[in-house]
CSV table of C-alpha atoms in Angstrom, one decimal:
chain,number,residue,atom,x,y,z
A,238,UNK,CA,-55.3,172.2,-67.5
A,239,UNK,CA,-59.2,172.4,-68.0
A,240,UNK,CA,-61.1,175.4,-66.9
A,241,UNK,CA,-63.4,175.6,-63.8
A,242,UNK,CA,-66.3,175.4,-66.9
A,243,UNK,CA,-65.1,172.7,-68.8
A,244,UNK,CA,-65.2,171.0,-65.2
A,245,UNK,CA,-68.5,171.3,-64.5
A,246,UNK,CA,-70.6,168.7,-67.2
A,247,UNK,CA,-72.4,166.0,-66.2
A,248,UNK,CA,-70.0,163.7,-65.5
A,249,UNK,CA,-67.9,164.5,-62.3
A,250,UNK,CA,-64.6,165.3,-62.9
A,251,UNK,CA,-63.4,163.2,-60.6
A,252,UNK,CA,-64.0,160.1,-62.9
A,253,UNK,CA,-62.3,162.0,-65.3
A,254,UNK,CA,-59.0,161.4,-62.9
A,255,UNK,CA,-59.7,157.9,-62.5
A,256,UNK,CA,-59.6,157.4,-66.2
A,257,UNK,CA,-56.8,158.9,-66.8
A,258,UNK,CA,-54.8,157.2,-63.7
A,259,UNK,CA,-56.4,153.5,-64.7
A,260,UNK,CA,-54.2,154.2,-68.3
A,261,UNK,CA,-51.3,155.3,-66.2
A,262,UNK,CA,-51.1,152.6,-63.9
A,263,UNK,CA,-52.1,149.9,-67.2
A,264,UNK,CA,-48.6,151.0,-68.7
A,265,UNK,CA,-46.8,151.3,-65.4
A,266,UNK,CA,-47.6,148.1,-64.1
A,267,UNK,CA,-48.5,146.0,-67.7
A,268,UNK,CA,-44.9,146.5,-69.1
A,269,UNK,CA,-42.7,146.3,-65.7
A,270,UNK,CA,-44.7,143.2,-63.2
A,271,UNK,CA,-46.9,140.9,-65.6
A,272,UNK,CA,-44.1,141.0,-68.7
A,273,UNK,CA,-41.1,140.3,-66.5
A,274,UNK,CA,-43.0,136.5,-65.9
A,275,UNK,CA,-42.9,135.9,-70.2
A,276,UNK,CA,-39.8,137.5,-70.5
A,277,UNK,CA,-38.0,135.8,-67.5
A,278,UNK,CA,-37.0,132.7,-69.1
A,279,UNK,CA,-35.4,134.3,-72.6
A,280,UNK,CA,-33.6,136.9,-70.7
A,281,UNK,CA,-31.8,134.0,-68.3
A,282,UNK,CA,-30.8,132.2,-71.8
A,283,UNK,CA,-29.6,135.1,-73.4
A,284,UNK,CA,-27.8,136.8,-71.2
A,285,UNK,CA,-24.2,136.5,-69.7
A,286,UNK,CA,-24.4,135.5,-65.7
A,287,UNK,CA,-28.3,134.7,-66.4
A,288,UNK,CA,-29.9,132.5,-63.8
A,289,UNK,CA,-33.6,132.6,-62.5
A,290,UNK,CA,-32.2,133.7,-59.2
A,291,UNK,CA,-30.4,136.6,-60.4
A,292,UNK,CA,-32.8,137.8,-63.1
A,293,UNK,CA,-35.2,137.3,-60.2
A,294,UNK,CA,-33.3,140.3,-58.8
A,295,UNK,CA,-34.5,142.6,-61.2
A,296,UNK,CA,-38.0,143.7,-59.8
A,297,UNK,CA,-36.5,143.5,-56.9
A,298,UNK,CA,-34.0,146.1,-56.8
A,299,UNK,CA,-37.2,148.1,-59.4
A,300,UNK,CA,-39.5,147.8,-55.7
A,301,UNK,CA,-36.3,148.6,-53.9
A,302,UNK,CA,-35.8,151.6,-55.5
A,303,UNK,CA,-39.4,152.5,-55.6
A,304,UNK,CA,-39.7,151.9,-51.8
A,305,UNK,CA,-36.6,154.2,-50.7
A,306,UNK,CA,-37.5,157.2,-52.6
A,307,UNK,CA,-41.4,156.9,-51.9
A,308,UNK,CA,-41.5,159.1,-49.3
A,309,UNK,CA,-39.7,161.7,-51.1
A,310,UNK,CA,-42.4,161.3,-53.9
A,311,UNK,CA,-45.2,161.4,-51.3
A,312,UNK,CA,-43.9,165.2,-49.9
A,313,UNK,CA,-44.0,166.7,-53.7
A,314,UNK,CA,-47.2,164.8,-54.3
A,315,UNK,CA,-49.0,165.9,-51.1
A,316,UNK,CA,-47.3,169.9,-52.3
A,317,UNK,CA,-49.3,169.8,-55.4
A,318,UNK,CA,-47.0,168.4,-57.9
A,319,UNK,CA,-48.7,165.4,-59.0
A,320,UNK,CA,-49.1,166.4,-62.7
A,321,UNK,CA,-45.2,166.7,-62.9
A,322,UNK,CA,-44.5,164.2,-61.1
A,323,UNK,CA,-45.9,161.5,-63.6
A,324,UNK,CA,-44.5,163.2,-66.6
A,325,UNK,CA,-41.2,162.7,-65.4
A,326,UNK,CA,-41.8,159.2,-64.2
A,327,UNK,CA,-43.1,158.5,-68.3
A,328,UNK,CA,-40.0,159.8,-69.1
A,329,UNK,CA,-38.1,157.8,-66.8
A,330,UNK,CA,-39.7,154.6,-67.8
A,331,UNK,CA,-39.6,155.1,-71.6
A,332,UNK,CA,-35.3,155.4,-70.8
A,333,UNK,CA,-35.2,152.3,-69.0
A,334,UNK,CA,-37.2,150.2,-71.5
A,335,UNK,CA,-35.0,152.0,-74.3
A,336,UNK,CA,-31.5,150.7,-72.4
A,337,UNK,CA,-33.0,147.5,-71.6
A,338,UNK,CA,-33.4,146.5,-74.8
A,339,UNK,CA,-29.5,146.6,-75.0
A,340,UNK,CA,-28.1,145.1,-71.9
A,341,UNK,CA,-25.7,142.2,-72.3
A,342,UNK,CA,-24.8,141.3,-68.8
A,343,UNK,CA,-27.0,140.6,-66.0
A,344,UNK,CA,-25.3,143.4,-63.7
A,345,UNK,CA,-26.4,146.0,-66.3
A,346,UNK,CA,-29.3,144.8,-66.3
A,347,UNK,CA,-30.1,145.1,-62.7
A,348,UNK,CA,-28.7,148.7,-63.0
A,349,UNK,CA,-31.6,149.6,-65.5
A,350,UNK,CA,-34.2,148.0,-63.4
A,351,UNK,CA,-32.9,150.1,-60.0
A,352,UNK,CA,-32.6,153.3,-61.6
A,353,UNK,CA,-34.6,154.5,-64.9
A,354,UNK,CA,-37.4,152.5,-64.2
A,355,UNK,CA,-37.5,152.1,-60.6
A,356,UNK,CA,-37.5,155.6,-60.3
A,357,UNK,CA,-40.0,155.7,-63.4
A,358,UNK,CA,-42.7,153.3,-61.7
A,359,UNK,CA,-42.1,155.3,-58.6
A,360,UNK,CA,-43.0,158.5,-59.9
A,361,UNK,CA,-45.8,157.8,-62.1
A,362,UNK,CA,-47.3,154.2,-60.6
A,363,UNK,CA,-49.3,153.3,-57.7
A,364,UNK,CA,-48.9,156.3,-55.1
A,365,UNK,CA,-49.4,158.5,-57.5
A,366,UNK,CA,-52.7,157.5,-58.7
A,367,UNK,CA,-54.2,156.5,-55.5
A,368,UNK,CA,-53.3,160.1,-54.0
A,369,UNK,CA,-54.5,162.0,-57.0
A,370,UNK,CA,-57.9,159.2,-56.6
A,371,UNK,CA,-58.1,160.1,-52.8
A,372,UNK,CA,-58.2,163.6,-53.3
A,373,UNK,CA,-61.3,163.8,-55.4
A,374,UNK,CA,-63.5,161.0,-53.7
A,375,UNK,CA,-64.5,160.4,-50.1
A,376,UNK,CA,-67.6,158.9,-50.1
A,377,UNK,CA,-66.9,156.6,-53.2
A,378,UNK,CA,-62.8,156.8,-52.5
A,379,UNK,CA,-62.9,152.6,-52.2
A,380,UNK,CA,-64.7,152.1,-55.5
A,381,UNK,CA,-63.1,155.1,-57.2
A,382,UNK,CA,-59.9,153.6,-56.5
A,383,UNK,CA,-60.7,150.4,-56.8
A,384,UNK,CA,-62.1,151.0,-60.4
A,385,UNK,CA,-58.9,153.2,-61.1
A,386,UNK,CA,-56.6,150.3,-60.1
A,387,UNK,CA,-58.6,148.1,-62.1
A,388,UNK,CA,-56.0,148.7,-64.9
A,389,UNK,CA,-53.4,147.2,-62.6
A,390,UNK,CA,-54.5,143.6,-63.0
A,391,UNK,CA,-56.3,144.1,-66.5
A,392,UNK,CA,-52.8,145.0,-67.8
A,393,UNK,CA,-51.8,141.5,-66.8
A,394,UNK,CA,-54.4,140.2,-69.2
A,395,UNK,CA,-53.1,142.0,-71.9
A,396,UNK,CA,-49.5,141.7,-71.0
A,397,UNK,CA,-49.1,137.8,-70.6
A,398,UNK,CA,-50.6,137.3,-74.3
A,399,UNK,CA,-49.2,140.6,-75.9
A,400,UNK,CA,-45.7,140.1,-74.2
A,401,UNK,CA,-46.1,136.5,-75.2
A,402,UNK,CA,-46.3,137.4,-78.7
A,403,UNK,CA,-44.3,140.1,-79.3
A,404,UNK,CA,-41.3,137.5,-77.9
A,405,UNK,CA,-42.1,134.9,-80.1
A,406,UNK,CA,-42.2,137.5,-82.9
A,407,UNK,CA,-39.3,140.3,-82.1
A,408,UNK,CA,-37.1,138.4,-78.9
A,409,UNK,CA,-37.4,139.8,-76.0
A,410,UNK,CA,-35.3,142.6,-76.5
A,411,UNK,CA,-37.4,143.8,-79.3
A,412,UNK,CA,-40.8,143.6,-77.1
A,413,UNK,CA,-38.9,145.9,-74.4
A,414,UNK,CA,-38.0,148.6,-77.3
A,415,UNK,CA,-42.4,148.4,-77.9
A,416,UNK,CA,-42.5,149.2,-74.7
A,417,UNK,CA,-40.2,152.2,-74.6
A,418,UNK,CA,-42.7,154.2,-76.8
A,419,UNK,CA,-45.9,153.7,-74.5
A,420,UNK,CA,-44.9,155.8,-71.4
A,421,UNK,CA,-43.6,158.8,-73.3
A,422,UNK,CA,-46.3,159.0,-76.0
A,423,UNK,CA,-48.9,157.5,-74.7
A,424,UNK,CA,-49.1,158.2,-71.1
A,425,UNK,CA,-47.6,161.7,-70.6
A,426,UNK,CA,-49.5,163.9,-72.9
A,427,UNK,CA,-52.6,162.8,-72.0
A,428,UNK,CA,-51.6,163.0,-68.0
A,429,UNK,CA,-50.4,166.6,-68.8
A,430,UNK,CA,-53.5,167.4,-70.0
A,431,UNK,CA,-56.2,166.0,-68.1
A,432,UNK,CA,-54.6,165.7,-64.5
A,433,UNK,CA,-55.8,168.2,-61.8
A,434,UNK,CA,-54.7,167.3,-57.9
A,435,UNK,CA,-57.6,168.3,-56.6
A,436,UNK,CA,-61.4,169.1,-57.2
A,437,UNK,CA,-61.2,172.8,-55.2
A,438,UNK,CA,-58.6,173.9,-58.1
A,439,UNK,CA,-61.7,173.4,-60.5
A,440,UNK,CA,-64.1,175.0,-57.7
A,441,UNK,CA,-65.4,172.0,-56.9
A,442,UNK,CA,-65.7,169.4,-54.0
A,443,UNK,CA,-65.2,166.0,-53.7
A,444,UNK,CA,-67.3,163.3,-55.0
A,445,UNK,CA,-69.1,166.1,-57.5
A,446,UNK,CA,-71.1,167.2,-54.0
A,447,UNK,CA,-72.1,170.7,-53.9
A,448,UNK,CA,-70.4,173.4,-51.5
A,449,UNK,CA,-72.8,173.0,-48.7
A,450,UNK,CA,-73.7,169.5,-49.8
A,451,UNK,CA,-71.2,167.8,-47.8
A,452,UNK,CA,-73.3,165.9,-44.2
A,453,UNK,CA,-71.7,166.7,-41.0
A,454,UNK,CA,-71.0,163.0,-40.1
A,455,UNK,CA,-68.9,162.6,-43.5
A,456,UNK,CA,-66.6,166.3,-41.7
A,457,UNK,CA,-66.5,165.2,-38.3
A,458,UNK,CA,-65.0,161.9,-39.4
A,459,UNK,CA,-62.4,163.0,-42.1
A,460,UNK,CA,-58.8,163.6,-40.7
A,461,UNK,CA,-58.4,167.3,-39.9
A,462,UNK,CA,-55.8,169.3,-42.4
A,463,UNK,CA,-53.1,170.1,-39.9
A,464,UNK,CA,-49.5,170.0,-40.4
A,465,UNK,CA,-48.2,166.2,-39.4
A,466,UNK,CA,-44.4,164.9,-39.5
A,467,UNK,CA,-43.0,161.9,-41.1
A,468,UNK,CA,-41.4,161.1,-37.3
A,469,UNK,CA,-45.0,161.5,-35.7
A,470,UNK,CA,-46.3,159.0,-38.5
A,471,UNK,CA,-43.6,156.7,-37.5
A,472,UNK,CA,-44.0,156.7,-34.0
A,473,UNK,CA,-48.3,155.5,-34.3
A,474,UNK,CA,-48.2,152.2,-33.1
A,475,UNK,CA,-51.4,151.9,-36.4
A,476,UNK,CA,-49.0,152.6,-38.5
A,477,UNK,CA,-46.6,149.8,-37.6
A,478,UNK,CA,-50.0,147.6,-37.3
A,479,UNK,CA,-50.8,148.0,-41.0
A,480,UNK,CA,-47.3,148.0,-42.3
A,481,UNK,CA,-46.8,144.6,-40.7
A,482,UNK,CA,-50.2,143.2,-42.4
A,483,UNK,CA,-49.8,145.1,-45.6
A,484,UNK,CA,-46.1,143.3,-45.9
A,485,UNK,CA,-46.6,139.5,-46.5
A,486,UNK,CA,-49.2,140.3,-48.7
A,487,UNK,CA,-47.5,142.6,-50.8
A,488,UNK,CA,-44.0,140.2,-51.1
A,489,UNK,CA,-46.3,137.0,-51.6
A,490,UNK,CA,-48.9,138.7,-54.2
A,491,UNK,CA,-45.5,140.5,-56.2
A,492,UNK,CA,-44.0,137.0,-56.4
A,493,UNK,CA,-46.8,135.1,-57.6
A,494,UNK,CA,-47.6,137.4,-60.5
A,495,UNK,CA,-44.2,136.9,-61.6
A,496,UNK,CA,-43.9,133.3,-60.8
A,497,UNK,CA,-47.0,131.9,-62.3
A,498,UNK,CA,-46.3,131.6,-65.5
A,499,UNK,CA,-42.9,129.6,-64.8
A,500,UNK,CA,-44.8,127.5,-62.5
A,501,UNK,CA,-46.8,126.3,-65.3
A,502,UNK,CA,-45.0,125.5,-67.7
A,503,UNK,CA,-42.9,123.9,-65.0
A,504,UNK,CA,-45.7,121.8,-64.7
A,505,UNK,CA,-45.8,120.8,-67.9
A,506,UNK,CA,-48.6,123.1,-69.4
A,507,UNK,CA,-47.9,124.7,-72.9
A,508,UNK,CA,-46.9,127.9,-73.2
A,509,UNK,CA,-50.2,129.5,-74.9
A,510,UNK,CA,-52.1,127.2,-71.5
A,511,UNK,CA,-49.5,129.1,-69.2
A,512,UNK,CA,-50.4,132.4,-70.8
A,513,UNK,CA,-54.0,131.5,-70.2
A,514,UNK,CA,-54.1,131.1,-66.3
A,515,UNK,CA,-52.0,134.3,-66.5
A,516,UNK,CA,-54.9,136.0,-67.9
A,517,UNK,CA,-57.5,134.7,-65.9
A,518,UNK,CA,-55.4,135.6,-62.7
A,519,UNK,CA,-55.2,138.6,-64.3
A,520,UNK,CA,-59.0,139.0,-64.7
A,521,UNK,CA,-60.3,138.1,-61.5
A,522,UNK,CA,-56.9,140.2,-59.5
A,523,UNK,CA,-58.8,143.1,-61.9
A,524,UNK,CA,-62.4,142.3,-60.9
A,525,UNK,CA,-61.8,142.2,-57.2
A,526,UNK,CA,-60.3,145.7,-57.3
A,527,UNK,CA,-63.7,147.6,-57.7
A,528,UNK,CA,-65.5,144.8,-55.8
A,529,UNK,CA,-63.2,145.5,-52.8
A,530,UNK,CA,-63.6,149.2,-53.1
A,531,UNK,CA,-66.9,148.6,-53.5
A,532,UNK,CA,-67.4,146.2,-50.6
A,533,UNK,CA,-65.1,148.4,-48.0
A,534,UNK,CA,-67.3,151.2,-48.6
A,535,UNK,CA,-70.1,149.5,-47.0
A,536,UNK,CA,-68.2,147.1,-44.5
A,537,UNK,CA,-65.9,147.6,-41.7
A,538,UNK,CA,-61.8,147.4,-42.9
A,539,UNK,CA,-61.5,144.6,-40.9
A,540,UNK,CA,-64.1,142.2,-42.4
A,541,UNK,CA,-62.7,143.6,-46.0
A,542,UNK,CA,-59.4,142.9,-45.6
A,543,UNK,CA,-60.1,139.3,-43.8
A,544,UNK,CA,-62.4,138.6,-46.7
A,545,UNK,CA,-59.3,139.2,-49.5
A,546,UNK,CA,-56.5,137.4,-47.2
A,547,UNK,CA,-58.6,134.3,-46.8
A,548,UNK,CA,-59.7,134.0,-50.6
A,549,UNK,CA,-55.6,133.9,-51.1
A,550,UNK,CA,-54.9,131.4,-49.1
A,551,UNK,CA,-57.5,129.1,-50.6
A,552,UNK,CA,-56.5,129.9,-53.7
A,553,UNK,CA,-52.7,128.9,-52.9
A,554,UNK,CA,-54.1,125.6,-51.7
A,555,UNK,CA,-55.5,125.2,-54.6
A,556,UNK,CA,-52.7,126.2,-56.4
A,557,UNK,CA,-50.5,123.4,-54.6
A,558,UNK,CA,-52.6,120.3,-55.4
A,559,UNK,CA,-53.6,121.8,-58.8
A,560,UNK,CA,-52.7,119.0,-61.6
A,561,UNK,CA,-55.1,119.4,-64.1
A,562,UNK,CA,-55.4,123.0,-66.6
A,563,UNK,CA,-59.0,122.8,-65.0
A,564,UNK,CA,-57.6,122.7,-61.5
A,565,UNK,CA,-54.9,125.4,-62.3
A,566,UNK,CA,-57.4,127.6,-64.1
A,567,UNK,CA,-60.2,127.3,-60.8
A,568,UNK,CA,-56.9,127.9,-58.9
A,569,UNK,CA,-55.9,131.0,-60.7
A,570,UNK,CA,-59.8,132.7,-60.7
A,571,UNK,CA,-59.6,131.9,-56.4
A,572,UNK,CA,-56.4,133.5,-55.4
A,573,UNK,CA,-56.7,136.5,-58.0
A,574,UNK,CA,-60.3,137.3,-56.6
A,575,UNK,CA,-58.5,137.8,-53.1
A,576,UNK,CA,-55.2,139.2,-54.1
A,577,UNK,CA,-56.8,141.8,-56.4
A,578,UNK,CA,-58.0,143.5,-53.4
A,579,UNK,CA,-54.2,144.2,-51.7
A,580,UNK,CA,-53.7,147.1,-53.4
A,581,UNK,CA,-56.9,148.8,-53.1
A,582,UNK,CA,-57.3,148.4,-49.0
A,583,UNK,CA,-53.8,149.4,-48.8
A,584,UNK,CA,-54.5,152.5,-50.0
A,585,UNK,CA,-58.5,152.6,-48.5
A,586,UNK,CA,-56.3,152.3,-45.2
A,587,UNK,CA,-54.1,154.9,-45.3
A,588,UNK,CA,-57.0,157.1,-46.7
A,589,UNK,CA,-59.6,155.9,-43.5
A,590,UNK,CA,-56.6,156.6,-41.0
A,591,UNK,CA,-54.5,159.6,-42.4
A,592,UNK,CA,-56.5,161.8,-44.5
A,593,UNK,CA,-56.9,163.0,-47.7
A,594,UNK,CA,-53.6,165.9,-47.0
A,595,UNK,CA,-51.4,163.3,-45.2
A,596,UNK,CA,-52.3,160.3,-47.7
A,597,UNK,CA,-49.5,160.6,-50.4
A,598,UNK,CA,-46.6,161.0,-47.3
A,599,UNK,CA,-47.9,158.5,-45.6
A,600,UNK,CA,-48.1,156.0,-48.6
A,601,UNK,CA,-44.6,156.7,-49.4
A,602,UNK,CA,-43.7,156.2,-45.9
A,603,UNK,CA,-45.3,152.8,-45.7
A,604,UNK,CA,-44.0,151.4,-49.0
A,605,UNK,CA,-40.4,152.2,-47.4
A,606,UNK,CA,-41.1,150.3,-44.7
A,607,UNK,CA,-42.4,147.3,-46.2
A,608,UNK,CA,-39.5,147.3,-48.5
A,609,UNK,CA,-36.9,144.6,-46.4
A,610,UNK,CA,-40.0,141.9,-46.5
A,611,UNK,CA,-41.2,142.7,-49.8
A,612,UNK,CA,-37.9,142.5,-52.0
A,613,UNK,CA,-37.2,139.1,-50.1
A,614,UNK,CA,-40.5,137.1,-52.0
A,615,UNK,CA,-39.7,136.5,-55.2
A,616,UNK,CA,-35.3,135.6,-54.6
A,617,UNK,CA,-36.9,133.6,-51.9
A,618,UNK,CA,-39.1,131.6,-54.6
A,619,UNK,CA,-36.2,131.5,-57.1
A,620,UNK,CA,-33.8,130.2,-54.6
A,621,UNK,CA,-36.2,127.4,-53.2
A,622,UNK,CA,-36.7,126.3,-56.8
A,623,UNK,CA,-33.1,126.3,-57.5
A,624,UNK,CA,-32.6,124.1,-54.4
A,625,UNK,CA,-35.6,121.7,-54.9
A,626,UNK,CA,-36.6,122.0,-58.4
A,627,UNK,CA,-40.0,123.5,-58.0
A,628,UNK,CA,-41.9,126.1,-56.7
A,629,UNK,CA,-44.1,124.0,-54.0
A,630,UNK,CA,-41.7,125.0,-51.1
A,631,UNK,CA,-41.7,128.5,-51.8
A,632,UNK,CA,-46.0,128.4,-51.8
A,633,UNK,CA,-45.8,126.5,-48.5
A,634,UNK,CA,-43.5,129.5,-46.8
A,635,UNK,CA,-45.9,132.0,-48.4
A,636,UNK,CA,-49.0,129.8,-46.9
A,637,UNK,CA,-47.3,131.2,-43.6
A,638,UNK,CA,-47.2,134.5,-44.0
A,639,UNK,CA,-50.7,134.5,-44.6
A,640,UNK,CA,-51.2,133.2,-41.3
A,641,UNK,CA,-49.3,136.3,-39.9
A,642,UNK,CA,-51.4,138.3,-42.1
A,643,UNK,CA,-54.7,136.7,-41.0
A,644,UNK,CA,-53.5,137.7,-36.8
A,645,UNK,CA,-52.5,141.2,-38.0
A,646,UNK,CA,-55.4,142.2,-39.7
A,647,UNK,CA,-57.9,140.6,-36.7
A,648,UNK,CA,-56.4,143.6,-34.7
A,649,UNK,CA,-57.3,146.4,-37.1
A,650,UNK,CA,-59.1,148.8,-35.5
A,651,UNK,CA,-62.4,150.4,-36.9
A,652,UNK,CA,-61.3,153.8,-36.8
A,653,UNK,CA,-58.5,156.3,-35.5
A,654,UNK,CA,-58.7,159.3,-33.5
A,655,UNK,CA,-57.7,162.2,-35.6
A,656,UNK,CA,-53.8,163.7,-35.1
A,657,UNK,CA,-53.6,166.6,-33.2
A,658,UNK,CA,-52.1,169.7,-34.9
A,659,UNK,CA,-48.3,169.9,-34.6
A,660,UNK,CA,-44.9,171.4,-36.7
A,661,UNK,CA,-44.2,169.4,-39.8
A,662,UNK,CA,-40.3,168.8,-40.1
């Protein structure tokens, strides 16, 4: 761990942290959401019991897993474990990849995506960074954390042509074994190193301010550190409110990133065209994470997280009549501008409404809860394609959860009255 000295340079450490967490969450997410759409297809021929819906599965039971034991990781992150907790998730991830590449049967390999690497992606993925993010920022938190989950839609750019490539030269079971050396020598050791949970372990405050730099306003409006329980946090009607927004978006947004690809070359686009609009959904999903963060910095939640839900749902209509690779790629750029901010006001939210001590808990807590609509998305697309032969009924039902989303989010309130101390169970 760096010294208190080697913290204090000109750059703030804090961006250190995001650095290290955009590399983190590049692996985490690269090799286990924007590869499974390339390696979808030669898994379901090679495998015994392969079919789109049951491979579809397999992120499915990966969120599942990473949904029931996210409160769990919440607690030890919110206790000051956030360094271990990512080493062990590298670990985690680099075993699953490892078995992966030898699975024969489609039960087995629905095992490895529940357990080594659901619990690997849990560990080390997207609660973790955004707590360790939300710890040292609180003027900048939306753009720190939207630059920091930058990497989660740039490591689709590189993963649909690099994923696409390694299949056509190794299979895919070779490209899987690649990917079993990236979380164990490239993420941990550098995440052992560099991590710190929070800026007063270095003597320092959040977003580089001095000790008596911090303005009054910026106290009086940040959530009190008092002691808060999981059952308290389940009973605020807001926290119901922005589960139940948060939820549609998440299952629709998961399923088109893995999707996408199929859909185009459904179409009748080449493979290398598919792998194209992958990228460029990629880029523009990776673009609108710091422009969110950016934007919800200066605007109210509300208006943020209208802006981001309406930009999907023009991008899906786009996405329905799209014919043409010009149409498909203008479709692509539309919806990824929008979609790229989910994951960034998800976790601006929970940071504007819980706090900086009750952010990882609470996180872990809501990606439980949106687990039973979230898993349903993409089996839901798979199945409507096995029944019609294309994915155009699927986009229609997700066109309606925007709608819900759209009337959820126009009741977001501006800000929450702080919780009042009470026993944490």
């Amino acid at each position: 761990m760096s010294s208190p000295s080697e913290a204090r340079s000109p750059i703030f450490y804090g961006w250190v942290i995001v650095a290290v967490t955009f590399l983190v969450q590049f692996v985490a997410v690269g090799t286990t959401m924007y590869s499974f759409g390339v390696l979808q297809k030669p898994m379901v021929e090679d495998l015994a019991g392969g079919s789109r819906f049951g491979i579809g599965f397999a992120p499915s039971v990966m969120f599942a897993v990473g949904a029931i034991t996210a409160p769990f990781v919440g607690r030890w992150l919110d206790r000051g474990f956030i360094r271990h907790v990512m080493v062990i998730g590298a670990g985690l991830l680099s075993l699953g990849f490892a078995l992966l590449s030898q699975v024969e049967t489609l039960w087995q390999l629905l095992l490895v995506f529940a357990l080594p690497l659901g619990l690997g992606v849990s560990l080390m993925g997207h609660i973790a960074g955004a707590a360790v993010v939300s710890n040292w920022f609180t003027r900048r938190r939306g753009l720190a954390l939207g630059v920091s989950q930058f990497s989660v839609s740039f490591s689709g750019v590189v993963a649909a042509f690099a994923t696409s490539a390694l299949v056509e030269a190794l299979g895919w079971r070779g490209t899987v074994a690649i990917f079993a050396l990236l979380p164990l020598l490239g993420v941990a050791p550098v995440v052992w190193r560099f991590i710190v949970d929070r800026p007063e372990q270095l003597g320092l405050r959040t977003d580089g301010d001095l000790p008596s730099s911090e303005p009054e306003a910026m106290k009086a409006a940040s959530i009190p550190e008092a002691p808060w329980s999981s059952r308290q946090t389940l009973s605020e009607p807001l926290f119901w409110l922005v589960c139940a927004g948060f939820a549609p978006c998440f299952a629709i947004t998961s399923s088109m990133v893995m999707i996408f690809y199929s859909l185009a070359t459904d179409r009748g686009f080449t493979e290398g065209e598919a792998a194209q609009v992958m990228a460029c959904l990629a880029w523009t999903a990776a673009l609108g994470k710091p422009g969110f963060g950016w934007l919800v910095d200066r605007v109210p939640l509300r208006a943020a997280l209208l802006l981001s839900t309406g930009t999907q749902i023009l991008g899906l209509l786009l996405i329905l009549q799209a014919s043409s690779f010009a149409e498909l790629l203008l479709a692509a750029i539309v919806y990824g501008s929008g979609f790229g901010g989910v994951v960034t006001l998800q976790s601006a939210s929970v940071a504007a409404y819980w706090g900086r001590d009750l952010f990882g808990r609470t996180l872990g807590l809501m990606m439980a809860v949106l687990l039973p609509v979230q898993i349903l998305g993409l089996p839901l697309a798979n199945w409507l394609f096995d029944q019609t032969g294309s994915y155009q009924s699927a986009l229609a039902v997700f066109l309606g959860g925007y709608a819900l989303v759209v009337l959820v989010f126009w009741r977001i309130p501006a800000r929450r009255e702080a919780p009042a101390p009470a026993a944490a169970h």
